[in-house]
Amino acid sequence: MYMDLHMHSNYSDGKNTPEEMIEAAIGIGYETMAITDHVWRSSSWVPAYTAHLHSLKMKYRNQIQLYSGIEAKVVSLDGDIDADPSFDALVDLVLGSIHRIPKPDGYYSSADVDRMPQRVIVENWLEAFYRMLENPRVDIIAHPLSELKKFGVREEELPMTEITDRIADSGKILELNVRYNTPDQSVIRLSAHKGTAFLISSDSHTVQDLIVNSRLVKEFTGKGFRLIDIHRYVREKKTIS
Ligand SMILES: [Zn+2]
Ligand SMILES: [Zn+2]
């Protein structure tokens, strides 16, 4: 029961078509997959993209369960995401990710590493992250904490108990991202202890990535994390909305 629910096609910055990604996933032996292209609020191609994925869901239904998704970046300290709200009903899954750490007027850049006290960057990250956890539009926390690594923040400097409590309370799915090798061990350990449901994802941008990363996806899948029952999750989500 291997699956990969985070990858990109040439609808955004992936190099391959959805069909090529699907056929590679079938070749690997995945039973379930999602294509989750990056979107922006202004991405007018989303309806065509989701209609295309819907037709592929039908086409490949005897070989693999395909879900449609989007990856949307957190744009501000209030945890809002860079996706038009009309996109939500068109996809099965919304991945929320922090690519750049928001500040009151924009985002931190790498130049801020020397300019700003790290404490302030961490405070802003915590605010954006906690508010994303409260954002009902987000299903999956994609590559959690990856953005902090660019600022040299070590996990001992973070309130890990509070972070993992908030993740558990949010009921959101925590992604173990094998591409970024994130989150760190303590987040994984504490989250597993608190009953958070996990996903193992490759965040692939090419067929090659998908194949190479599948070894790690399979290895982590066998480690005994409580993995989300994604079929049930999507079914229940559709019933509620
Ligand atoms: Zn991302
Ligand atoms: Zn991604």
Short mmCIF file of C-alpha atoms and ligand atoms in Angstrom, two decimals:
data_model
loop_
_atom_site.label_atom_id
_atom_site.label_comp_id
_atom_site.label_asym_id
_atom_site.label_seq_id
_atom_site.Cartn_x
_atom_site.Cartn_y
_atom_site.Cartn_z
CA MET A 1 0.00 0.00 0.00
CA TYR A 2 2.54 2.52 -1.09
CA MET A 3 1.51 6.02 -2.06
CA ASP A 4 2.92 9.41 -2.89
CA LEU A 5 0.67 12.42 -2.48
CA HIS A 6 2.97 15.32 -3.33
CA MET A 7 4.39 15.86 -6.81
CA HIS A 8 4.41 18.41 -9.59
CA SER A 9 3.70 18.24 -13.30
CA ASN A 10 4.33 20.66 -16.14
CA TYR A 11 1.21 22.58 -15.15
CA SER A 12 3.60 24.32 -12.71
CA ASP A 13 7.35 23.78 -12.37
CA GLY A 14 7.46 20.01 -12.95
CA LYS A 15 9.10 18.78 -16.14
CA ASN A 16 6.72 15.96 -17.05
CA THR A 17 3.06 15.72 -18.03
CA PRO A 18 0.53 14.33 -15.55
CA GLU A 19 0.26 11.22 -17.77
CA GLU A 20 4.02 10.64 -17.55
CA MET A 21 3.97 11.03 -13.76
CA ILE A 22 1.01 8.65 -13.45
CA GLU A 23 2.62 6.00 -15.65
CA ALA A 24 5.85 6.23 -13.67
CA ALA A 25 3.92 5.89 -10.40
CA ILE A 26 2.14 2.80 -11.73
CA GLY A 27 5.52 1.39 -12.78
CA ILE A 28 6.87 1.92 -9.24
CA GLY A 29 3.92 0.04 -7.81
CA TYR A 30 2.13 2.89 -6.04
CA GLU A 31 -1.48 2.19 -5.32
CA THR A 32 -2.42 5.83 -4.72
CA MET A 33 -0.97 9.14 -5.84
CA ALA A 34 -1.78 12.83 -6.02
CA ILE A 35 -0.60 15.49 -8.42
CA THR A 36 -0.31 18.72 -6.46
CA ASP A 37 0.91 21.56 -8.65
CA HIS A 38 1.96 24.91 -7.24
CA VAL A 39 -0.71 27.55 -7.60
CA TRP A 40 -1.02 31.27 -7.09
CA ARG A 41 -4.19 33.20 -6.43
CA SER A 42 -4.16 34.27 -10.10
CA SER A 43 -3.64 30.77 -11.60
CA SER A 44 -6.46 30.82 -14.15
CA TRP A 45 -5.41 27.38 -15.46
CA VAL A 46 -6.64 25.58 -12.33
CA PRO A 47 -10.11 24.61 -13.68
CA ALA A 48 -8.53 23.11 -16.84
CA TYR A 49 -5.91 21.36 -14.71
CA THR A 50 -8.43 19.78 -12.38
CA ALA A 51 -10.72 18.77 -15.28
CA HIS A 52 -7.71 17.10 -16.90
CA LEU A 53 -6.81 15.26 -13.67
CA HIS A 54 -10.43 14.18 -13.32
CA SER A 55 -10.37 12.58 -16.79
CA LEU A 56 -7.07 10.84 -15.90
CA LYS A 57 -8.60 9.57 -12.68
CA MET A 58 -11.15 7.76 -14.85
CA LYS A 59 -8.66 6.65 -17.48
CA TYR A 60 -6.29 5.01 -14.97
CA ARG A 61 -8.87 3.92 -12.38
CA ASN A 62 -8.05 0.23 -12.74
CA GLN A 63 -4.34 0.84 -12.20
CA ILE A 64 -4.00 3.58 -9.61
CA GLN A 65 -6.13 5.84 -7.42
CA LEU A 66 -5.34 9.38 -8.51
CA TYR A 67 -6.19 12.39 -6.39
CA SER A 68 -6.05 15.99 -7.52
CA GLY A 69 -4.34 18.58 -5.39
CA ILE A 70 -2.72 21.96 -5.21
CA GLU A 71 0.22 23.23 -3.18
CA ALA A 72 -0.43 26.74 -1.91
CA LYS A 73 2.07 28.95 -0.14
CA VAL A 74 1.34 30.87 3.03
CA VAL A 75 1.38 34.54 2.06
CA SER A 76 1.02 36.35 5.35
CA LEU A 77 1.24 36.13 9.12
CA ASP A 78 -2.48 35.37 9.26
CA GLY A 79 -1.92 31.99 7.59
CA ASP A 80 -3.77 32.87 4.41
CA ILE A 81 -2.75 30.86 1.34
CA ASP A 82 -1.95 31.93 -2.20
CA ALA A 83 -4.91 30.22 -3.84
CA ASP A 84 -8.29 31.53 -4.90
CA PRO A 85 -10.98 30.06 -2.61
CA SER A 86 -12.81 28.79 -5.71
CA PHE A 87 -9.98 26.27 -6.22
CA ASP A 88 -10.80 24.36 -3.04
CA ALA A 89 -13.92 22.64 -4.35
CA LEU A 90 -12.11 21.61 -7.55
CA VAL A 91 -9.45 19.50 -5.85
CA ASP A 92 -9.31 16.61 -3.41
CA LEU A 93 -6.37 17.90 -1.37
CA VAL A 94 -4.84 21.25 -0.47
CA LEU A 95 -1.21 21.26 0.66
CA GLY A 96 -0.19 24.28 2.71
CA SER A 97 3.47 25.21 2.72
CA ILE A 98 5.69 28.02 3.88
CA HIS A 99 8.22 28.76 1.15
CA ARG A 100 9.21 32.18 2.47
CA ILE A 101 8.72 33.26 6.06
CA PRO A 102 6.21 36.11 6.20
CA LYS A 103 6.85 39.29 8.16
CA PRO A 104 4.44 42.19 8.76
CA ASP A 105 5.43 43.76 5.44
CA GLY A 106 6.34 40.96 3.04
CA TYR A 107 8.80 38.12 3.54
CA TYR A 108 12.23 37.55 5.03
CA SER A 109 15.05 37.13 2.54
CA SER A 110 18.38 35.37 2.97
CA ALA A 111 19.98 38.81 3.60
CA ASP A 112 17.93 39.02 6.82
CA VAL A 113 19.96 36.16 8.33
CA ASP A 114 22.61 38.69 9.39
CA ARG A 115 20.34 41.71 9.72
CA MET A 116 17.56 40.42 11.94
CA PRO A 117 17.68 38.79 15.38
CA GLN A 118 16.84 35.13 14.83
CA ARG A 119 14.30 35.35 17.64
CA VAL A 120 12.16 37.75 15.57
CA ILE A 121 12.27 35.52 12.49
CA VAL A 122 11.26 32.52 14.61
CA GLU A 123 8.41 34.48 16.22
CA ASN A 124 7.04 35.43 12.82
CA TRP A 125 7.44 31.89 11.53
CA LEU A 126 5.56 30.54 14.57
CA GLU A 127 2.73 32.98 14.02
CA ALA A 128 2.37 32.12 10.32
CA PHE A 129 2.70 28.38 11.00
CA TYR A 130 0.14 28.35 13.83
CA ARG A 131 -2.32 30.38 11.77
CA MET A 132 -1.86 28.02 8.83
CA LEU A 133 -2.75 25.17 11.21
CA GLU A 134 -5.99 27.02 11.96
CA ASN A 135 -6.75 27.58 8.27
CA PRO A 136 -9.61 25.19 7.41
CA ARG A 137 -8.65 25.22 3.73
CA VAL A 138 -5.39 23.32 4.36
CA ASP A 139 -5.39 19.50 4.55
CA ILE A 140 -1.69 18.64 4.55
CA ILE A 141 1.27 20.47 6.07
CA ALA A 142 3.84 20.20 3.29
CA HIS A 143 7.59 20.01 4.09
CA PRO A 144 7.07 21.32 7.65
CA LEU A 145 9.85 23.51 9.11
CA SER A 146 11.98 23.27 5.94
CA GLU A 147 12.07 27.06 5.55
CA LEU A 148 13.67 27.54 8.98
CA LYS A 149 16.77 25.63 7.89
CA LYS A 150 17.69 28.44 5.49
CA PHE A 151 17.93 30.74 8.50
CA GLY A 152 20.09 28.37 10.49
CA VAL A 153 17.43 27.84 13.17
CA ARG A 154 18.15 24.70 15.17
CA GLU A 155 15.37 22.62 16.60
CA GLU A 156 16.62 23.14 20.19
CA GLU A 157 15.71 26.79 19.70
CA LEU A 158 12.09 26.00 18.91
CA PRO A 159 9.21 25.27 21.32
CA MET A 160 8.86 21.70 20.04
CA THR A 161 6.27 20.65 22.61
CA GLU A 162 4.00 23.54 21.69
CA ILE A 163 4.56 23.10 17.94
CA THR A 164 3.73 19.41 18.01
CA ASP A 165 0.74 19.97 20.34
CA ARG A 166 -0.65 22.51 17.89
CA ILE A 167 -0.09 20.16 14.94
CA ALA A 168 -1.89 17.35 16.77
CA ASP A 169 -4.78 19.62 17.83
CA SER A 170 -5.22 20.91 14.28
CA GLY A 171 -6.01 17.42 12.99
CA LYS A 172 -3.99 18.18 9.88
CA ILE A 173 -1.88 15.61 8.10
CA LEU A 174 1.87 15.96 8.67
CA GLU A 175 4.01 15.31 5.63
CA LEU A 176 7.38 13.59 5.93
CA ASN A 177 9.05 15.04 2.89
CA VAL A 178 11.88 12.84 1.63
CA ARG A 179 13.09 15.49 -0.83
CA TYR A 180 13.82 18.06 1.90
CA ASN A 181 14.38 15.42 4.56
CA THR A 182 12.03 17.29 6.87
CA PRO A 183 10.70 17.57 9.59
CA ASP A 184 13.43 16.68 12.06
CA GLN A 185 13.44 13.63 14.27
CA SER A 186 12.05 15.34 17.36
CA VAL A 187 8.98 16.63 15.48
CA ILE A 188 8.41 13.16 14.06
CA ARG A 189 8.86 11.46 17.42
CA LEU A 190 6.67 13.88 19.40
CA SER A 191 3.99 13.98 16.68
CA ALA A 192 3.85 10.20 16.47
CA HIS A 193 3.44 10.09 20.25
CA LYS A 194 0.59 12.62 20.09
CA GLY A 195 -1.35 10.65 17.47
CA THR A 196 -0.78 12.89 14.46
CA ALA A 197 -1.40 11.15 11.13
CA PHE A 198 1.47 11.15 8.65
CA LEU A 199 2.07 10.97 4.94
CA ILE A 200 5.34 10.11 3.25
CA SER A 201 5.86 12.24 0.14
CA SER A 202 8.53 12.78 -2.48
CA ASP A 203 7.70 16.29 -3.76
CA SER A 204 8.98 15.10 -7.14
CA HIS A 205 9.32 17.47 -10.08
CA THR A 206 10.30 14.85 -12.69
CA VAL A 207 9.69 11.19 -13.47
CA GLN A 208 13.32 10.64 -12.54
CA ASP A 209 12.76 12.16 -9.05
CA LEU A 210 9.70 10.00 -8.59
CA ILE A 211 11.62 6.83 -9.35
CA VAL A 212 14.72 7.73 -7.32
CA ASN A 213 12.72 8.95 -4.29
CA SER A 214 10.39 5.95 -4.29
CA ARG A 215 13.03 3.94 -2.43
CA LEU A 216 12.90 6.38 0.50
CA VAL A 217 9.12 6.65 0.35
CA LYS A 218 8.85 2.87 0.64
CA GLU A 219 11.49 2.71 3.38
CA PHE A 220 9.69 5.32 5.53
CA THR A 221 6.28 3.78 4.85
CA GLY A 222 7.49 0.62 6.53
CA LYS A 223 8.67 2.38 9.69
CA GLY A 224 5.36 2.13 11.52
CA PHE A 225 4.12 5.74 11.52
CA ARG A 226 0.37 6.08 11.74
CA LEU A 227 -0.36 6.88 8.11
CA ILE A 228 -3.52 8.71 7.17
CA ASP A 229 -6.27 6.62 5.59
CA ILE A 230 -6.46 8.97 2.64
CA HIS A 231 -9.42 7.34 0.90
CA ARG A 232 -11.51 7.75 4.01
CA TYR A 233 -10.15 11.27 4.60
CA VAL A 234 -11.14 12.44 1.10
CA ARG A 235 -14.52 10.71 1.30
CA GLU A 236 -15.32 12.39 4.63
CA LYS A 237 -14.09 15.75 3.41
CA LYS A 238 -16.41 15.57 0.37
CA THR A 239 -19.34 14.61 2.59
CA ILE A 240 -18.82 17.60 4.88
CA SER A 241 -18.39 20.19 2.12
ZN ZN B 1 6.82 23.39 -1.54
ZN ZN B 2 6.02 20.73 -3.78
#
